[in-house]
PDB file of C-alpha atoms in Angstrom:
ATOM      1  CA  MET A 192     -61.668 -66.537 -13.283  1.00 52.00           C
ATOM      2  CA  ARG A 193     -59.323 -68.003 -15.784  1.00 58.00           C
ATOM      3  CA  HIS A 194     -59.715 -64.900 -17.892  1.00 61.00           C
ATOM      4  CA  ILE A 195     -58.681 -62.620 -14.980  1.00 63.00           C
ATOM      5  CA  LYS A 196     -55.515 -64.668 -14.340  1.00 63.00           C
ATOM      6  CA  HIS A 197     -54.672 -64.385 -17.974  1.00 63.00           C
ATOM      7  CA  VAL A 198     -55.095 -60.556 -17.861  1.00 63.00           C
ATOM      8  CA  LEU A 199     -53.027 -60.203 -14.630  1.00 68.00           C
ATOM      9  CA  TRP A 200     -50.125 -62.096 -16.152  1.00 72.00           C
ATOM     10  CA  SER A 201     -50.143 -60.265 -19.446  1.00 79.00           C
ATOM     11  CA  PRO A 202     -46.823 -58.585 -20.382  1.00 81.00           C
ATOM     12  CA  ILE A 203     -48.362 -55.098 -20.450  1.00 85.00           C
ATOM     13  CA  VAL A 204     -49.697 -55.366 -16.888  1.00 82.00           C
ATOM     14  CA  ILE A 205     -46.395 -56.751 -15.629  1.00 85.00           C
ATOM     15  CA  PHE A 206     -44.479 -53.985 -17.454  1.00 89.00           C
ATOM     16  CA  MET A 207     -46.782 -51.298 -16.041  1.00 89.00           C
ATOM     17  CA  GLY A 208     -46.420 -52.753 -12.537  1.00 88.00           C
ATOM     18  CA  ILE A 209     -42.644 -52.701 -12.823  1.00 93.00           C
ATOM     19  CA  LEU A 210     -42.764 -49.116 -14.106  1.00 93.00           C
ATOM     20  CA  ILE A 211     -44.940 -48.078 -11.173  1.00 94.00           C
ATOM     21  CA  LEU A 212     -42.539 -49.727  -8.717  1.00 94.00           C
ATOM     22  CA  ILE A 213     -39.508 -48.056 -10.346  1.00 95.00           C
ATOM     23  CA  PHE A 214     -41.219 -44.662 -10.395  1.00 94.00           C
ATOM     24  CA  GLY A 215     -42.315 -45.016  -6.770  1.00 94.00           C
ATOM     25  CA  GLY A 216     -38.857 -46.167  -5.668  1.00 94.00           C
ATOM     26  CA  THR A 217     -37.027 -43.351  -7.429  1.00 95.00           C
ATOM     27  CA  SER A 218     -39.551 -40.837  -6.075  1.00 95.00           C
ATOM     28  CA  ALA A 219     -38.991 -42.119  -2.542  1.00 95.00           C
ATOM     29  CA  LEU A 220     -35.214 -41.967  -2.985  1.00 96.00           C
ATOM     30  CA  GLY A 221     -35.543 -38.453  -4.430  1.00 95.00           C
ATOM     31  CA  ILE A 222     -37.582 -37.322  -1.429  1.00 96.00           C
ATOM     32  CA  VAL A 223     -35.049 -38.814   0.996  1.00 96.00           C
ATOM     33  CA  TRP A 224     -32.165 -37.157  -0.901  1.00 96.00           C
ATOM     34  CA  LEU A 225     -33.939 -33.770  -0.926  1.00 97.00           C
ATOM     35  CA  ARG A 226     -34.601 -33.968   2.815  1.00 97.00           C
ATOM     36  CA  ALA A 227     -30.941 -34.797   3.421  1.00 97.00           C
ATOM     37  CA  GLN A 228     -29.911 -31.808   1.291  1.00 97.00           C
ATOM     38  CA  ILE A 229     -32.332 -29.529   3.168  1.00 97.00           C
ATOM     39  CA  ASN A 230     -30.959 -30.708   6.524  1.00 97.00           C
ATOM     40  CA  GLN A 231     -27.378 -30.207   5.333  1.00 97.00           C
ATOM     41  CA  THR A 232     -28.156 -26.707   4.049  1.00 97.00           C
ATOM     42  CA  ALA A 233     -29.959 -25.840   7.293  1.00 97.00           C
ATOM     43  CA  GLY A 234     -26.890 -26.911   9.268  1.00 97.00           C
ATOM     44  CA  ILE A 235     -24.600 -24.768   7.128  1.00 97.00           C
ATOM     45  CA  ILE A 236     -26.942 -21.775   7.494  1.00 97.00           C
ATOM     46  CA  LYS A 237     -27.047 -22.177  11.295  1.00 97.00           C
ATOM     47  CA  GLN A 238     -23.246 -22.294  11.417  1.00 97.00           C
ATOM     48  CA  GLN A 239     -22.920 -19.185   9.229  1.00 97.00           C
ATOM     49  CA  GLU A 240     -25.523 -17.320  11.313  1.00 97.00           C
ATOM     50  CA  HIS A 241     -23.532 -18.150  14.439  1.00 97.00           C
ATOM     51  CA  GLU A 242     -20.314 -16.910  12.796  1.00 97.00           C
ATOM     52  CA  LEU A 243     -22.121 -13.740  11.690  1.00 97.00           C
ATOM     53  CA  ILE A 244     -23.328 -13.085  15.245  1.00 97.00           C
ATOM     54  CA  VAL A 245     -19.772 -13.519  16.553  1.00 97.00           C
ATOM     55  CA  ILE A 246     -18.388 -11.141  13.906  1.00 97.00           C
ATOM     56  CA  GLU A 247     -21.093  -8.553  14.644  1.00 97.00           C
ATOM     57  CA  ARG A 248     -20.273  -8.735  18.358  1.00 97.00           C
ATOM     58  CA  LYS A 249     -16.554  -8.254  17.661  1.00 97.00           C
ATOM     59  CA  THR A 250     -17.381  -5.332  15.357  1.00 97.00           C
ATOM     60  CA  ARG A 251     -19.477  -3.669  18.071  1.00 96.00           C
ATOM     61  CA  GLU A 252     -16.662  -4.166  20.577  1.00 96.00           C
ATOM     62  CA  SER A 253     -14.120  -2.673  18.164  1.00 96.00           C
ATOM     63  CA  LYS A 254     -16.363   0.300  17.425  1.00 95.00           C
ATOM     64  CA  SER A 255     -16.838   0.972  21.123  1.00 94.00           C
ATOM     65  CA  LYS A 256     -13.064   0.817  21.685  1.00 92.00           C
ATOM     66  CA  ILE A 257     -12.538   3.250  18.799  1.00 91.00           C
ATOM     67  CA  ALA A 258     -15.196   5.577  20.212  1.00 91.00           C
ATOM     68  CA  ILE A 259     -13.471   5.532  23.598  1.00 89.00           C
ATOM     69  CA  LEU A 260     -10.083   6.268  22.012  1.00 86.00           C
ATOM     70  CA  HIS A 261     -11.530   9.153  19.975  1.00 85.00           C
ATOM     71  CA  GLN A 262     -12.882  10.992  22.988  1.00 87.00           C
ATOM     72  CA  PRO A 263     -11.200  14.386  23.334  1.00 83.00           C
ATOM     73  CA  TYR A 264      -9.656  13.524  26.708  1.00 81.00           C
ATOM     74  CA  ASN A 265      -7.935  10.430  25.328  1.00 79.00           C
ATOM     75  CA  LEU A 266      -6.805  12.232  22.173  1.00 76.00           C
ATOM     76  CA  LYS A 267      -5.301  15.020  24.255  1.00 77.00           C
ATOM     77  CA  LYS A 268      -3.404  12.462  26.383  1.00 77.00           C
ATOM     78  CA  ALA A 269      -1.893  10.930  23.240  1.00 74.00           C
ATOM     79  CA  LEU A 270      -0.491  14.218  21.955  1.00 76.00           C
ATOM     80  CA  HIS A 271       2.962  15.403  22.867  1.00 71.00           C
ATOM     81  CA  SER A 272       3.394  18.705  24.634  1.00 70.00           C
ATOM     82  CA  ASP A 273       5.197  20.195  21.629  1.00 73.00           C
ATOM     83  CA  PHE A 274       2.214  19.564  19.342  1.00 76.00           C
ATOM     84  CA  ALA A 275       0.824  22.748  17.838  1.00 76.00           C
ATOM     85  CA  PRO A 276      -1.702  23.483  15.106  1.00 77.00           C
ATOM     86  CA  THR A 277      -0.403  24.001  11.583  1.00 75.00           C
ATOM     87  CA  LYS A 278       0.618  27.554  10.841  1.00 72.00           C
ATOM     88  CA  ALA A 279      -0.289  29.247   7.589  1.00 66.00           C
ATOM     89  CA  GLU A 280       3.394  29.619   6.705  1.00 69.00           C
ATOM     90  CA  GLN A 281       3.816  25.832   6.789  1.00 73.00           C
ATOM     91  CA  VAL A 282       1.170  25.190   4.135  1.00 71.00           C
ATOM     92  CA  PHE A 283       2.241  24.998   0.505  1.00 74.00           C
ATOM     93  CA  VAL A 284      -0.286  24.762  -2.310  1.00 75.00           C
ATOM     94  CA  VAL A 285       0.752  23.345  -5.680  1.00 76.00           C
ATOM     95  CA  GLU A 286      -1.504  24.196  -8.609  1.00 77.00           C
ATOM     96  CA  GLU A 287      -1.282  22.825 -12.120  1.00 79.00           C
ATOM     97  CA  ARG A 288      -2.200  25.224 -14.865  1.00 76.00           C
ATOM     98  CA  ALA A 289      -3.815  24.454 -18.219  1.00 80.00           C
ATOM     99  CA  ASP A 290      -0.464  24.619 -20.025  1.00 82.00           C
ATOM    100  CA  GLY A 291       0.960  21.891 -17.762  1.00 76.00           C
ATOM    101  CA  SER A 292       3.147  24.134 -15.614  1.00 78.00           C
ATOM    102  CA  LYS A 293       2.969  23.853 -11.857  1.00 77.00           C
ATOM    103  CA  VAL A 294       2.969  26.725  -9.428  1.00 77.00           C
ATOM    104  CA  ALA A 295       3.804  26.448  -5.734  1.00 76.00           C
ATOM    105  CA  LYS A 296       2.358  29.009  -3.353  1.00 75.00           C
ATOM    106  CA  ARG A 297       2.344  29.448   0.388  1.00 73.00           C
ATOM    107  CA  MET A 298       0.481  31.650   2.812  1.00 69.00           C
ATOM    108  CA  ILE A 299       2.423  34.309   4.696  1.00 69.00           C
ATOM    109  CA  ARG A 300       1.388  37.079   7.007  1.00 68.00           C
ATOM    110  CA  SER A 301       2.040  40.619   5.938  1.00 68.00           C
ATOM    111  CA  LYS A 302       3.200  43.277   8.362  1.00 70.00           C
ATOM    112  CA  ASN A 303      -0.353  44.399   9.056  1.00 71.00           C
ATOM    113  CA  GLY A 304      -1.434  40.799   9.909  1.00 64.00           C
ATOM    114  CA  GLU A 305      -3.273  39.875   6.703  1.00 64.00           C
ATOM    115  CA  LYS A 306      -2.716  36.520   5.039  1.00 61.00           C
ATOM    116  CA  VAL A 307      -1.138  36.883   1.609  1.00 60.00           C
ATOM    117  CA  VAL A 308      -0.440  34.235  -1.040  1.00 60.00           C
ATOM    118  CA  PHE A 309       3.233  34.228  -1.901  1.00 57.00           C
ATOM    119  CA  LEU A 310       4.535  32.609  -5.100  1.00 59.00           C
ATOM    120  CA  VAL A 311       7.330  30.198  -4.204  1.00 60.00           C
ATOM    121  CA  GLY A 312       8.196  28.591  -7.538  1.00 60.00           C
ATOM    122  CA  GLY A 313       6.995  28.175 -11.094  1.00 55.00           C
ATOM    123  CA  ARG A 314       6.051  30.668 -13.750  1.00 52.00           C
ATOM    124  CA  ARG A 315       3.763  33.605 -13.167  1.00 45.00           C
TER     125      ARG A 315
END
């Protein structure tokens, strides 16, 4: 019995016991800290998911409003009565040639009704 008491109070056993207590304590604190971090991250994720749902709902509402506004009836209401399609004579085409010169052309109708390209400016 005396021999067992002597072994239990040896410096190595005491040192190992203290090491086990320190390791167990730091492990327990690490587990508690990790659980707190997981809970905090879960809360942030829930908040961001809620914000994402709100943004998706607003996006759907905006897209439906745009779709309504782009219906032909609504587009026709928005146009003025003097609105007319672009005529060929109003279109000018500017081309840049390999030598760096620019040529402006426009479409005109000939007397027989054909569309002809007419050189407005630049070199031939």
